[in-house]
Short mmCIF file of C-alpha atoms in Angstrom, two decimals:
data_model
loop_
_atom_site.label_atom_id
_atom_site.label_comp_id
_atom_site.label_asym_id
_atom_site.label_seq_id
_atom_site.Cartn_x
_atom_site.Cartn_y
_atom_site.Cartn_z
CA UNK A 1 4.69 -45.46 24.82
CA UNK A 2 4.81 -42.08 22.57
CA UNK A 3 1.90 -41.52 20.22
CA UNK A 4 3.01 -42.11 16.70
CA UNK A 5 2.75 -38.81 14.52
CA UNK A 6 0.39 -39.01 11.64
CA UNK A 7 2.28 -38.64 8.24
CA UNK A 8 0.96 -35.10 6.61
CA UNK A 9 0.88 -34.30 2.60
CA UNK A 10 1.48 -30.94 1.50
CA UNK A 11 0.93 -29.13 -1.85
CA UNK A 12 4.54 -28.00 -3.62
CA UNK A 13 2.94 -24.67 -4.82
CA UNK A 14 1.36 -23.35 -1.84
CA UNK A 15 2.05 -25.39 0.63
CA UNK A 16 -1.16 -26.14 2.33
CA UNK A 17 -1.01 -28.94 4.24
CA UNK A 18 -3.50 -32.53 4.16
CA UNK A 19 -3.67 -35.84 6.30
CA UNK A 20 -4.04 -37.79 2.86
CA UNK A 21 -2.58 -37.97 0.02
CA UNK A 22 -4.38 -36.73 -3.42
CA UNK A 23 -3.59 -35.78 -6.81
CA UNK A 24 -4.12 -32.27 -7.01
CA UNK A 25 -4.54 -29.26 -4.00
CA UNK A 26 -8.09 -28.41 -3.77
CA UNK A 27 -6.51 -25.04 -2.00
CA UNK A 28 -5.05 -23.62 -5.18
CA UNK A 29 -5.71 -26.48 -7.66
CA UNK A 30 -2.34 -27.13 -8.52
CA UNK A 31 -2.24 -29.92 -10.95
CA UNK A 32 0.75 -31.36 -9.25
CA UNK A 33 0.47 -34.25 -6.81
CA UNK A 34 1.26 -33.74 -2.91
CA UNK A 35 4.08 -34.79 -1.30
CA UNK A 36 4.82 -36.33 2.09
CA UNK A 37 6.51 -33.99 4.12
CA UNK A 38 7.97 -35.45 7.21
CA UNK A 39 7.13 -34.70 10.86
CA UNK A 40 9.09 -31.87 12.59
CA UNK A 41 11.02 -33.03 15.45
CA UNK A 42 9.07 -33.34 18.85
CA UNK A 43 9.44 -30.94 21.20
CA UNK A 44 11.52 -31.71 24.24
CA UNK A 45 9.48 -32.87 27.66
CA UNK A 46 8.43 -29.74 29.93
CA UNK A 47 9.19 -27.33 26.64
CA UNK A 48 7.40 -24.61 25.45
CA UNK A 49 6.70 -26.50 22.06
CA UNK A 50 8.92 -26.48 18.84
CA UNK A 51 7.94 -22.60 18.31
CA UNK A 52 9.45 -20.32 20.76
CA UNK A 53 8.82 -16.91 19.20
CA UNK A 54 11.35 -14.74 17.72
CA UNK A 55 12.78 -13.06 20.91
CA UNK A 56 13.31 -16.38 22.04
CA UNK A 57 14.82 -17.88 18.81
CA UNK A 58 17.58 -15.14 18.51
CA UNK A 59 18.55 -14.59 22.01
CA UNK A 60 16.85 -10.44 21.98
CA UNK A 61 15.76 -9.11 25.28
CA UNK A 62 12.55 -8.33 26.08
CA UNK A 63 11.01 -5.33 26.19
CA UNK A 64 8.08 -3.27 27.13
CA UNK A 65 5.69 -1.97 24.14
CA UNK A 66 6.60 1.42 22.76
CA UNK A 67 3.74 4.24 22.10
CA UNK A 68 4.22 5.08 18.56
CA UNK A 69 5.74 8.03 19.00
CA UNK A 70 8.73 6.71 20.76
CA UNK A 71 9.60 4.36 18.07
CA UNK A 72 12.30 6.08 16.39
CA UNK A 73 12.52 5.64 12.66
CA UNK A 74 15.70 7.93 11.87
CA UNK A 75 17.81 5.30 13.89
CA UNK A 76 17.53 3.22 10.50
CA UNK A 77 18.08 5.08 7.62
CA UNK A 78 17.77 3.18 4.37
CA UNK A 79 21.82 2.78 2.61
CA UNK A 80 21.83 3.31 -1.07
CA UNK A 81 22.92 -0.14 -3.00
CA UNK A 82 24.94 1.34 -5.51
CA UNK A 83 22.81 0.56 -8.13
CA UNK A 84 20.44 3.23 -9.18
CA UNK A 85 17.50 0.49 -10.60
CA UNK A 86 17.90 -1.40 -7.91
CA UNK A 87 17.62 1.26 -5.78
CA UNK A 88 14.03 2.71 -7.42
CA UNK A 89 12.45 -0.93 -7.44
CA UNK A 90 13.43 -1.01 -3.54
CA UNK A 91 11.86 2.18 -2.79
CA UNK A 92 14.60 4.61 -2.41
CA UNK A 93 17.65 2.09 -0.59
CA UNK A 94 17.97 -0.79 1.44
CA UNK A 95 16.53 -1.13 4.82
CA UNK A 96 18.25 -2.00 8.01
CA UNK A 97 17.18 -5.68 9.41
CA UNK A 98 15.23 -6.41 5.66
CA UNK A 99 14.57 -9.68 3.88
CA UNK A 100 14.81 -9.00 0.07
CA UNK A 101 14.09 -12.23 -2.11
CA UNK A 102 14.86 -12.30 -5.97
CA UNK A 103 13.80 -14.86 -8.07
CA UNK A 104 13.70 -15.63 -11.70
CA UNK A 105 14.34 -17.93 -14.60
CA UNK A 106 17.69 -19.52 -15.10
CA UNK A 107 20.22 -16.93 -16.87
CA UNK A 108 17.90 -14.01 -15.86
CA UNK A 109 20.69 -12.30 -14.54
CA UNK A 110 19.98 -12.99 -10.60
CA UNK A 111 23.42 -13.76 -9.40
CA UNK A 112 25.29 -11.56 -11.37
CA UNK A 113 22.71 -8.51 -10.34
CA UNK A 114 23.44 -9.79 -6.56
CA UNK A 115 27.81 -10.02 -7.41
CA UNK A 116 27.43 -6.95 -8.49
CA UNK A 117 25.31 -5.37 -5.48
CA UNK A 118 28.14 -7.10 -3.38
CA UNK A 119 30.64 -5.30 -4.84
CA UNK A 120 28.88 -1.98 -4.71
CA UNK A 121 28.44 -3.07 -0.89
CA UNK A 122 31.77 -3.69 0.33
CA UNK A 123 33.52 -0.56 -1.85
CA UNK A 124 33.31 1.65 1.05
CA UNK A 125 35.40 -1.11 2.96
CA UNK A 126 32.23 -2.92 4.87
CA UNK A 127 32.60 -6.58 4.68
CA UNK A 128 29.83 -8.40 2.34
CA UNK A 129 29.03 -12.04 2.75
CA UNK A 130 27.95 -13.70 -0.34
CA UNK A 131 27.12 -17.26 0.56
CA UNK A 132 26.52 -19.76 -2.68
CA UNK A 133 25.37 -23.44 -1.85
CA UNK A 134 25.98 -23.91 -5.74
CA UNK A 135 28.76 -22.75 -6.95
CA UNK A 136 33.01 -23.02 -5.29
CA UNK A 137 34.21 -19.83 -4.04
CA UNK A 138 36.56 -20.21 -7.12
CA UNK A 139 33.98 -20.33 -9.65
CA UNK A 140 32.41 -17.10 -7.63
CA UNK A 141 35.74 -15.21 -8.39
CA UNK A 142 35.99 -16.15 -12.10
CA UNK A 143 32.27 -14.59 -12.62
CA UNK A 144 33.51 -11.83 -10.40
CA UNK A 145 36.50 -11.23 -12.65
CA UNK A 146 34.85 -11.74 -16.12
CA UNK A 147 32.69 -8.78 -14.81
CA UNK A 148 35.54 -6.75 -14.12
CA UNK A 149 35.00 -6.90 -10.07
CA UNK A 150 37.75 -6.81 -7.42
CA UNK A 151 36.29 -6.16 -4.33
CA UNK A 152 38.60 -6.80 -1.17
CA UNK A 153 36.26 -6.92 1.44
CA UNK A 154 33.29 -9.07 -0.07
CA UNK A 155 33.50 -12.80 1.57
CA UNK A 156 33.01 -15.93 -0.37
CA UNK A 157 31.43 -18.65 1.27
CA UNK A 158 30.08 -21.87 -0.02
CA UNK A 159 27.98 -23.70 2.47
CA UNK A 160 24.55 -24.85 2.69
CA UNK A 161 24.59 -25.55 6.46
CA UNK A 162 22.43 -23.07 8.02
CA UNK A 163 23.64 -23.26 11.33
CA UNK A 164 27.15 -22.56 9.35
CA UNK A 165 25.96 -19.85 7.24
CA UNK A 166 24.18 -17.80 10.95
CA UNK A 167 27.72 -18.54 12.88
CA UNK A 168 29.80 -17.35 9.70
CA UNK A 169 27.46 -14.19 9.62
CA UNK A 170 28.11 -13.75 13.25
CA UNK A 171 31.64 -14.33 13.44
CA UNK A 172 31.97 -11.57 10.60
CA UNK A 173 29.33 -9.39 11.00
CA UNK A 174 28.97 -8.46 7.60
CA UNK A 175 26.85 -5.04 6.35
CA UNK A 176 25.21 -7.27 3.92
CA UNK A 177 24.39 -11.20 3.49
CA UNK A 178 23.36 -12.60 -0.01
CA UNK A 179 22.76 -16.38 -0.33
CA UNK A 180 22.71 -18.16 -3.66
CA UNK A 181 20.16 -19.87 -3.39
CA UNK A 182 17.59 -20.40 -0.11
CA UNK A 183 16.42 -24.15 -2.13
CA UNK A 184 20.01 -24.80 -1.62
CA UNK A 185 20.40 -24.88 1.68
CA UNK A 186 19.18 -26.97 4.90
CA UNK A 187 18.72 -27.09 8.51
CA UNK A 188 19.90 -30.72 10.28
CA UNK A 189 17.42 -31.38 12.45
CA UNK A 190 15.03 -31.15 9.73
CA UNK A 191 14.70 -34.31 8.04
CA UNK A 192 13.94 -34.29 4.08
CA UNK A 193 16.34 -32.99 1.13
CA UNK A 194 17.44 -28.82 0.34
CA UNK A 195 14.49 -27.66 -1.07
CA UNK A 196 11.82 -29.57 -0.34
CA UNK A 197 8.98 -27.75 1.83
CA UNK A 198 9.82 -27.82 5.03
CA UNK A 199 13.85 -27.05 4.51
CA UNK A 200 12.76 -24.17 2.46
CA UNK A 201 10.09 -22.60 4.82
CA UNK A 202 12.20 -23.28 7.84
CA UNK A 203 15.43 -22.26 6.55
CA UNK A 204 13.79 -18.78 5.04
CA UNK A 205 12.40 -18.12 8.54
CA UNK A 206 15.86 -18.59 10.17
CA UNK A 207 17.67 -16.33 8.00
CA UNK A 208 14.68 -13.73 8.21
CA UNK A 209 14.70 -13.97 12.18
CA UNK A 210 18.73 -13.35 12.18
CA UNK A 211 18.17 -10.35 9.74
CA UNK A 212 15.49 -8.88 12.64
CA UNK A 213 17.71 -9.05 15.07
CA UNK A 214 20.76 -8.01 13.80
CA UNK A 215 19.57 -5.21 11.55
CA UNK A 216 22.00 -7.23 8.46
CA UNK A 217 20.27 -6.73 5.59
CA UNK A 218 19.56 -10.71 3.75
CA UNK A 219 19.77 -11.27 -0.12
CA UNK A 220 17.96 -14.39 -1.11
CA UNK A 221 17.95 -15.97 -4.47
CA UNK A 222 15.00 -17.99 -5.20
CA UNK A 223 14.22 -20.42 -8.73
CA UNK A 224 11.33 -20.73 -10.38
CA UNK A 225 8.86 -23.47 -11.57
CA UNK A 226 8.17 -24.51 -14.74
CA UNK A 227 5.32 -22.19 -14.28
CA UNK A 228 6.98 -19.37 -13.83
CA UNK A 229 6.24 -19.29 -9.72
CA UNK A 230 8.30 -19.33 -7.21
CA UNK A 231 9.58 -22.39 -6.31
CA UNK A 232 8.79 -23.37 -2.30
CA UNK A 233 5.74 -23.46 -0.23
CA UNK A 234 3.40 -20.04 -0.72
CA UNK A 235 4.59 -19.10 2.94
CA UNK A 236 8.24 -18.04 1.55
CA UNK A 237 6.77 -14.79 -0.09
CA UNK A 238 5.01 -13.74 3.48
CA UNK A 239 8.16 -14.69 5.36
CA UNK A 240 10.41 -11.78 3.16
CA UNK A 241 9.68 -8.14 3.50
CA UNK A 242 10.64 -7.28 -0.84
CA UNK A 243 9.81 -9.83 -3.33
CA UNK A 244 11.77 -9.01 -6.55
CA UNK A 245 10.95 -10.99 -9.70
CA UNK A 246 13.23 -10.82 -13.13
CA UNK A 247 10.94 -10.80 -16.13
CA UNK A 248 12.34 -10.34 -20.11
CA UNK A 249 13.43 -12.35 -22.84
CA UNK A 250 16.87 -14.08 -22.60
CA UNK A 251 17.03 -13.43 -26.58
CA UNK A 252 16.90 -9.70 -25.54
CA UNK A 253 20.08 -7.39 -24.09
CA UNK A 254 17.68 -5.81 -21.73
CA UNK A 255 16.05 -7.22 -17.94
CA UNK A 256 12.78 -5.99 -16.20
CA UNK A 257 13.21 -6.78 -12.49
CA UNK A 258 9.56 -6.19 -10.77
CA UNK A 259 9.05 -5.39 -7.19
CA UNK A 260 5.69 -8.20 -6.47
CA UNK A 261 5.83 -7.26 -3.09
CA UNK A 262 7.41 -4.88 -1.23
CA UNK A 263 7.04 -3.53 2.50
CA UNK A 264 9.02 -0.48 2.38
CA UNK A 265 7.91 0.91 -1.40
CA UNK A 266 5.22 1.29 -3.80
CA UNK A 267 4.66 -2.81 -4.90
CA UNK A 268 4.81 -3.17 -8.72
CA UNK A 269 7.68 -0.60 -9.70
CA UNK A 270 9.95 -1.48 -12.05
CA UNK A 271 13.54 -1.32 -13.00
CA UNK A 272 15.48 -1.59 -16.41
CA UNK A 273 19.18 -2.89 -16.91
CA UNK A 274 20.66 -4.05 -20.00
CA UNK A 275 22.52 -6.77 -20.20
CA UNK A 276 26.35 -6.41 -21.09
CA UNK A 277 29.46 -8.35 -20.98
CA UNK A 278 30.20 -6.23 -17.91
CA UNK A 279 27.58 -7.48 -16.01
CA UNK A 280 23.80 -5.43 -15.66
CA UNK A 281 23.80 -1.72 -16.14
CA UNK A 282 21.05 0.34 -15.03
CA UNK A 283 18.94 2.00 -18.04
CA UNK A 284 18.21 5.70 -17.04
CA UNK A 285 15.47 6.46 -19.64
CA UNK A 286 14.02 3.08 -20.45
CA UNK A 287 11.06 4.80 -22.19
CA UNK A 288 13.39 5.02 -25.83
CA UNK A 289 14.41 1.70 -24.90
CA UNK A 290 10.86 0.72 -25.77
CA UNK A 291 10.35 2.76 -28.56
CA UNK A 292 10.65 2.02 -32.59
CA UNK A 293 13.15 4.16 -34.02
CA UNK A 294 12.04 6.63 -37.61
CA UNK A 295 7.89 7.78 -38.10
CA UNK A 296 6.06 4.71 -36.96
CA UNK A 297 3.94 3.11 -40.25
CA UNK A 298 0.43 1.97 -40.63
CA UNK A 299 -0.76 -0.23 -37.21
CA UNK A 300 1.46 1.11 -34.87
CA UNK A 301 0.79 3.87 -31.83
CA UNK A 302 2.47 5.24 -28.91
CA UNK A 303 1.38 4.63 -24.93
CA UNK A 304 2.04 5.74 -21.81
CA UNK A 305 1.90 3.29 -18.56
CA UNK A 306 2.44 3.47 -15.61
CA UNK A 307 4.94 0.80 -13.82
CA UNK A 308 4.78 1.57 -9.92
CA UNK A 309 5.24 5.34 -10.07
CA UNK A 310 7.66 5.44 -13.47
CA UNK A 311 5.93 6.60 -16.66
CA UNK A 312 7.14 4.45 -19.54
CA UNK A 313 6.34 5.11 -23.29
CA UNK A 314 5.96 1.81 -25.55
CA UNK A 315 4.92 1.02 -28.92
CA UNK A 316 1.58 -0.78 -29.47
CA UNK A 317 1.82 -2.70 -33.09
CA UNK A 318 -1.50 -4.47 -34.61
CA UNK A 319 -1.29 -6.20 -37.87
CA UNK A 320 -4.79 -7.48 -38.96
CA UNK A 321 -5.15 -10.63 -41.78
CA UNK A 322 -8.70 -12.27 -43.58
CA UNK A 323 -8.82 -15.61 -41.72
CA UNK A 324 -9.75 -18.92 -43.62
CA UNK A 325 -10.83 -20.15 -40.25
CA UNK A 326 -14.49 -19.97 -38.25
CA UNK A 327 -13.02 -18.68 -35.63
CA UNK A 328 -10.54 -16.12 -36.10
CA UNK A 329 -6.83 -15.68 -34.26
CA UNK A 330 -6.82 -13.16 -31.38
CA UNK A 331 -3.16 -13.54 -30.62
CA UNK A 332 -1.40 -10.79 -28.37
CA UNK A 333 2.30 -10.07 -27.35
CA UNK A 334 2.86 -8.18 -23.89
CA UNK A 335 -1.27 -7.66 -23.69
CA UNK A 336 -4.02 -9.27 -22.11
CA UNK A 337 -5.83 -11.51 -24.53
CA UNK A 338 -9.20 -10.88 -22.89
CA UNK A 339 -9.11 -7.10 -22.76
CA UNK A 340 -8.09 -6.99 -26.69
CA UNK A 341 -11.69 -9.53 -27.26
CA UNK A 342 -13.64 -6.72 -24.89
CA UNK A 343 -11.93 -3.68 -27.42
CA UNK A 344 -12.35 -5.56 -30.26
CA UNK A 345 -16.20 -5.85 -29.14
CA UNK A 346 -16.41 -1.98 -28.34
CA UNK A 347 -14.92 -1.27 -31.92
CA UNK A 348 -17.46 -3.05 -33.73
CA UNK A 349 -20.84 -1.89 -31.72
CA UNK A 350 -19.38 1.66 -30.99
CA UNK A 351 -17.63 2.44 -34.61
CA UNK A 352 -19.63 -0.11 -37.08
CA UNK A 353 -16.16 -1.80 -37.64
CA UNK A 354 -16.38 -5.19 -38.76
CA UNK A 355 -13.46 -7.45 -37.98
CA UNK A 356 -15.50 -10.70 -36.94
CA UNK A 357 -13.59 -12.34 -39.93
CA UNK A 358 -10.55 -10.82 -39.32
CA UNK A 359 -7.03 -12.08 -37.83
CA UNK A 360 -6.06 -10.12 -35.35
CA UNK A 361 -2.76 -10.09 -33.92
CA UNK A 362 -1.19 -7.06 -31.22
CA UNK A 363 1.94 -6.53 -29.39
CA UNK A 364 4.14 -4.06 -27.17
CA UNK A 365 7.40 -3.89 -28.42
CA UNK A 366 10.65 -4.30 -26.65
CA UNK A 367 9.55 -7.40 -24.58
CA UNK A 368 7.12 -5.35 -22.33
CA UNK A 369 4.25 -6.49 -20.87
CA UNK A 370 1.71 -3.77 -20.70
CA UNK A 371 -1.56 -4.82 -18.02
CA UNK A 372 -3.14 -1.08 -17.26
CA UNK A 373 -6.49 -0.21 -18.89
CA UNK A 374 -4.61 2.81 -19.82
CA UNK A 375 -3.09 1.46 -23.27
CA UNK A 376 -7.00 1.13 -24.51
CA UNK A 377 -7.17 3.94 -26.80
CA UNK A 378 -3.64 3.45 -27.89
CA UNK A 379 -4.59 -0.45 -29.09
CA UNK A 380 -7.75 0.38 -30.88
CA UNK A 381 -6.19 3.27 -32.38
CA UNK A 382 -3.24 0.91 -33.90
CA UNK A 383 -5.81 -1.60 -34.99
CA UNK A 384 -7.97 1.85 -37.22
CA UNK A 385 -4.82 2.83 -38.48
CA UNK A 386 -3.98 -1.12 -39.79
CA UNK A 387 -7.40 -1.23 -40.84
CA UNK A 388 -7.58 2.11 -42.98
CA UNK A 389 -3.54 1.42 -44.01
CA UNK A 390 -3.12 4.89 -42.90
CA UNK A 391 -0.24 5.70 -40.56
CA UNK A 392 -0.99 7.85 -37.23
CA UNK A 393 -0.35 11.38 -36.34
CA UNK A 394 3.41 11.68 -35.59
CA UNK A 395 4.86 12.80 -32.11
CA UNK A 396 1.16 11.75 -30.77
CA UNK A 397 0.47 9.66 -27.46
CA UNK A 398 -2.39 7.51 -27.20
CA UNK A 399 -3.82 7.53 -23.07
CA UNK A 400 -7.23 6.79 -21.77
CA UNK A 401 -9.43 3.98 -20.85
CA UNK A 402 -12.18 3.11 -23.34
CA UNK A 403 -15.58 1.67 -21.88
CA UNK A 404 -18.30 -0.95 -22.86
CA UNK A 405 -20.48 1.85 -24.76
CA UNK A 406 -17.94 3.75 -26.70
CA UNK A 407 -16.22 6.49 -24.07
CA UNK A 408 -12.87 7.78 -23.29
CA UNK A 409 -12.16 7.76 -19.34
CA UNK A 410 -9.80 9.72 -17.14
CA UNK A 411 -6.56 7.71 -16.09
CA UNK A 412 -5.26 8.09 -12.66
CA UNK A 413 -1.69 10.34 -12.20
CA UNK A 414 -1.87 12.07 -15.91
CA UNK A 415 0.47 14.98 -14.89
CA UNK A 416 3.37 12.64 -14.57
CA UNK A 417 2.37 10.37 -18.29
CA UNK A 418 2.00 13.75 -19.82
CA UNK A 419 5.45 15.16 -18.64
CA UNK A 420 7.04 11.70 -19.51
CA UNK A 421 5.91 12.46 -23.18
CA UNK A 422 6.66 16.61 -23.45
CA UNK A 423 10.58 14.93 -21.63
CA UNK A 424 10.78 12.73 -24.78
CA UNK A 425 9.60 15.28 -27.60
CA UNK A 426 6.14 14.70 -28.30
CA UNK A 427 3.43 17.38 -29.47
CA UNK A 428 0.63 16.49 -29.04
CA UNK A 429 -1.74 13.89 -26.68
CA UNK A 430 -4.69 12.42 -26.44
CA UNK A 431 -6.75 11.88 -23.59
CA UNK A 432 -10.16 12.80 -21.81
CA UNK A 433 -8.19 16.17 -19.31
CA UNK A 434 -10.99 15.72 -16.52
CA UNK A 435 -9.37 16.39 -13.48
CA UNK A 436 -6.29 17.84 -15.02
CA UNK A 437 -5.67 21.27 -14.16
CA UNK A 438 -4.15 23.93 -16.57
CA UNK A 439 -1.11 24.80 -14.86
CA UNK A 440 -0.13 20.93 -14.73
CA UNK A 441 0.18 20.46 -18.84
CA UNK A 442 3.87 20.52 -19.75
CA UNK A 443 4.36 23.34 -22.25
CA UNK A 444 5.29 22.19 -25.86
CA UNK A 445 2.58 19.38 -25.12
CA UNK A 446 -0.62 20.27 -27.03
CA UNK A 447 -3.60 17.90 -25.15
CA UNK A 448 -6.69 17.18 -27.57
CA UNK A 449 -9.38 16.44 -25.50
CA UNK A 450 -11.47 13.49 -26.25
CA UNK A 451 -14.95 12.13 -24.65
CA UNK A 452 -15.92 9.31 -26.63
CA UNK A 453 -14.18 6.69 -29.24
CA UNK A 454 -14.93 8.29 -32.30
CA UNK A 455 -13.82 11.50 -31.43
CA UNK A 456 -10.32 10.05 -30.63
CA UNK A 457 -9.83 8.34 -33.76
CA UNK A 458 -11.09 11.63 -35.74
CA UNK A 459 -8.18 13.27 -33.86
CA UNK A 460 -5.77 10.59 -34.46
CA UNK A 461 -4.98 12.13 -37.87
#
């Protein structure tokens, strides 16, 4: 008589897996409860077990280890997307045989950014298959057509069979393969629902194994909790070579989309469109995008980050108020709530400042969110300039770190912040130069060099 299988329990967020049921993961402390996931089928007598490895899975021959100069890297040369953004946050193109997945909140702009890269695709006469499991292939065309696509050779399938998707994209052979959505879609000797655990880990690995071995690049849309997450087991983000996340307010024209992960480019770089009735169009200098327009008044000043290797300028507004309450409002808009308690801390020990009574509110306009220790000097010199009602130097950019005891640190990759600012028309910055050599300062770019807190803010008008 077979051994009954013991029923497992596995966490929704990461995906960690228990022989009990409980109402939280002690692995990532998820507050939600675990869920039974059902037993994968058994392997068959005399097998080699339910995991065969990937050269067994997709059918490639085997073959001897290569030194690693004989692997051959120019055999695979990354294919521009069409779309310039796209192409930055990717690293430079898409890569032969690579597992992209894009996620985001509903109306982010996820399918239309992936219509669109189908299009772009398939207009030097390749074939594209863009497979939805939620939408008809004639509400596909009616999206295509408000954005004013026609592409001939992009594919519309709507299936959520995988089995049916991997014969369809073998039957075809397409150049590229986008599915809408991988929490769609199931395999059918799984047991459980499209997008429970197990469906979604399994039926990610599939796709990812076909994309290895057939060097056809795979699209994947992915949704979101309500805590902004991906939705799926953890394992989903490891499975993928590029995780691509859309960030921005719906209320805004414009969409951030982040590279979180990425194994063929700098992790973290960012790319700009701006929403329009004809779908996403890349934004070439997002830095004014960000930027107030006119002389900026009392409480506001001008950064420089540094999103993956792009320099962006953004404007850093503080607004300060007498609070009735015993503990005072540190609210904050695109910044880390902590960091503004620590600077808030420096600026009364270092400068004498008091604002314990104070309301103090700060945010980075244009819906960015701004994490580097870069923007420190820039924040604390918007909150002086609020607190003395007097407006900042014009044309002036705010960079450097600013320590527990009062001093202005060196940022990393300066050259390429400072040209950012001399491409945009400011005159001046200031910064602590160490490190920076002479012939690197852009000309028409005067740098005021700054050691410590007060000297900064001395400078700052």
């Amino acid at each position: 008589m077979p051994k009954r299988r013991a029923v497992r329990f596995a966490c929704p967020e990461c995906g960690q897996d228990f022989s009990r049921w409980m109402g939280y993961c002690p692995s990532c402390r998820s507050r939600d409860p675990l869920v039974e996931v059902k037993p994968a089928p058994a392997p068959p007598p005399g097998g080699r077990g339910a995991w065969r490895g990937f050269r067994d899975i997709s059918g490639a021959r085997a073959s001897a280890p290569l030194r690693w100069k004989e692997v051959d890297t120019a055999a695979a040369p990354r294919r521009p997307s069409g779309i310039s953004e796209l192409d930055r946050v990717l690293g430079g193109g898409v890569v032969p045989g690579s597992a992209v997945l894009v996620a985001g909140e509903p109306g982010a702009g996820k399918s239309t950014l992936l219509l669109q890269l189908a299009a772009a695709a398939a207009s030097g006469g390749d074939p594209v298959l863009y497979v939805s499991g939620e939408e008809s292939e004639q509400q596909l065309k009616r999206r295509g057509e408000r954005l004013g696509l026609a592409p001939e050779s992009v594919l519309l399938y709507s299936e959520t069979s995988v089995p049916a998707i991997l014969d369809a994209a073998q039957s075809v052979e397409p150049a590229l393969l986008i599915l809408d959505s991988v929490q769609c879609v199931h395999l059918p000797e799984i047991s459980g629902a499209p997008g429970t655990i197990t469906q979604v880990r399994e039926s990610a690995a599939a796709l990812v194994l076909r994309a290895k071995e057939s060097g056809i690049p795979v699209f994947l849309i992915g949704h979101v909790n309500k805590d902004g997450g991906i939705a799926g087991p953890r394992t989903l983000e490891h499975i993928v070579d590029t995780v691509l996340h859309f960030e921005g307010d719906r209320r805004m024209s414009h969409r951030l989309l982040r590279a979180v992960k990425n194994r063929f480019g700098a992790a973290g770089e960012l790319g700009v469109f701006d929403m329009t009735r004809r779908g996403l169009a890349p934004v070439e200098n997002p830095s004014r995008l960000f930027l107030g327009g006119g002389a900026p008044g009392p409480g506001a000043a001008v950064v420089c980050t540094l999103e993956g290797t792009r320099p962006l300028l953004a404007e850093v507004q503080a607004l300060l108020a007498e609070s009735p309450l015993a503990y005072p409002r540190r609210v904050t808009v695109g910044f880390d709530s902590g960091r503004l308690a620590v600077l808030l801390a420096v600026v009364e020990t270092s400068l004498g400042a008091a604002l314990g009574r104070a309301d103090v509110y700060v945010q980075v306009t244009g819906g960015l969110s701004v994490a580097e220790p870069a923007a420190d000097l820039g924040v604390i010199a918007a909150i002086a300039s609020r607190r003395l009602d007097r407006p900042l130097a014009e044309e002036t950019v705010f960079i450097g770190e600013v320590g527990l005891s009062g001093e202005v640190r060196r940022v990393h990759q300066a050259r390429e912040r400072l040209r950012e600012a001399a491409r945009l028309g400011f005159r001046r910055a200031i910064l602590n130069p160490d490190g920076l050599g002479r012939g690197s300062r852009p000309e028409g770019l005067r740098i005021t060099a700054v050691k410590t807190l007060a000297a900064a803010l001395e400078a700052a008008w």
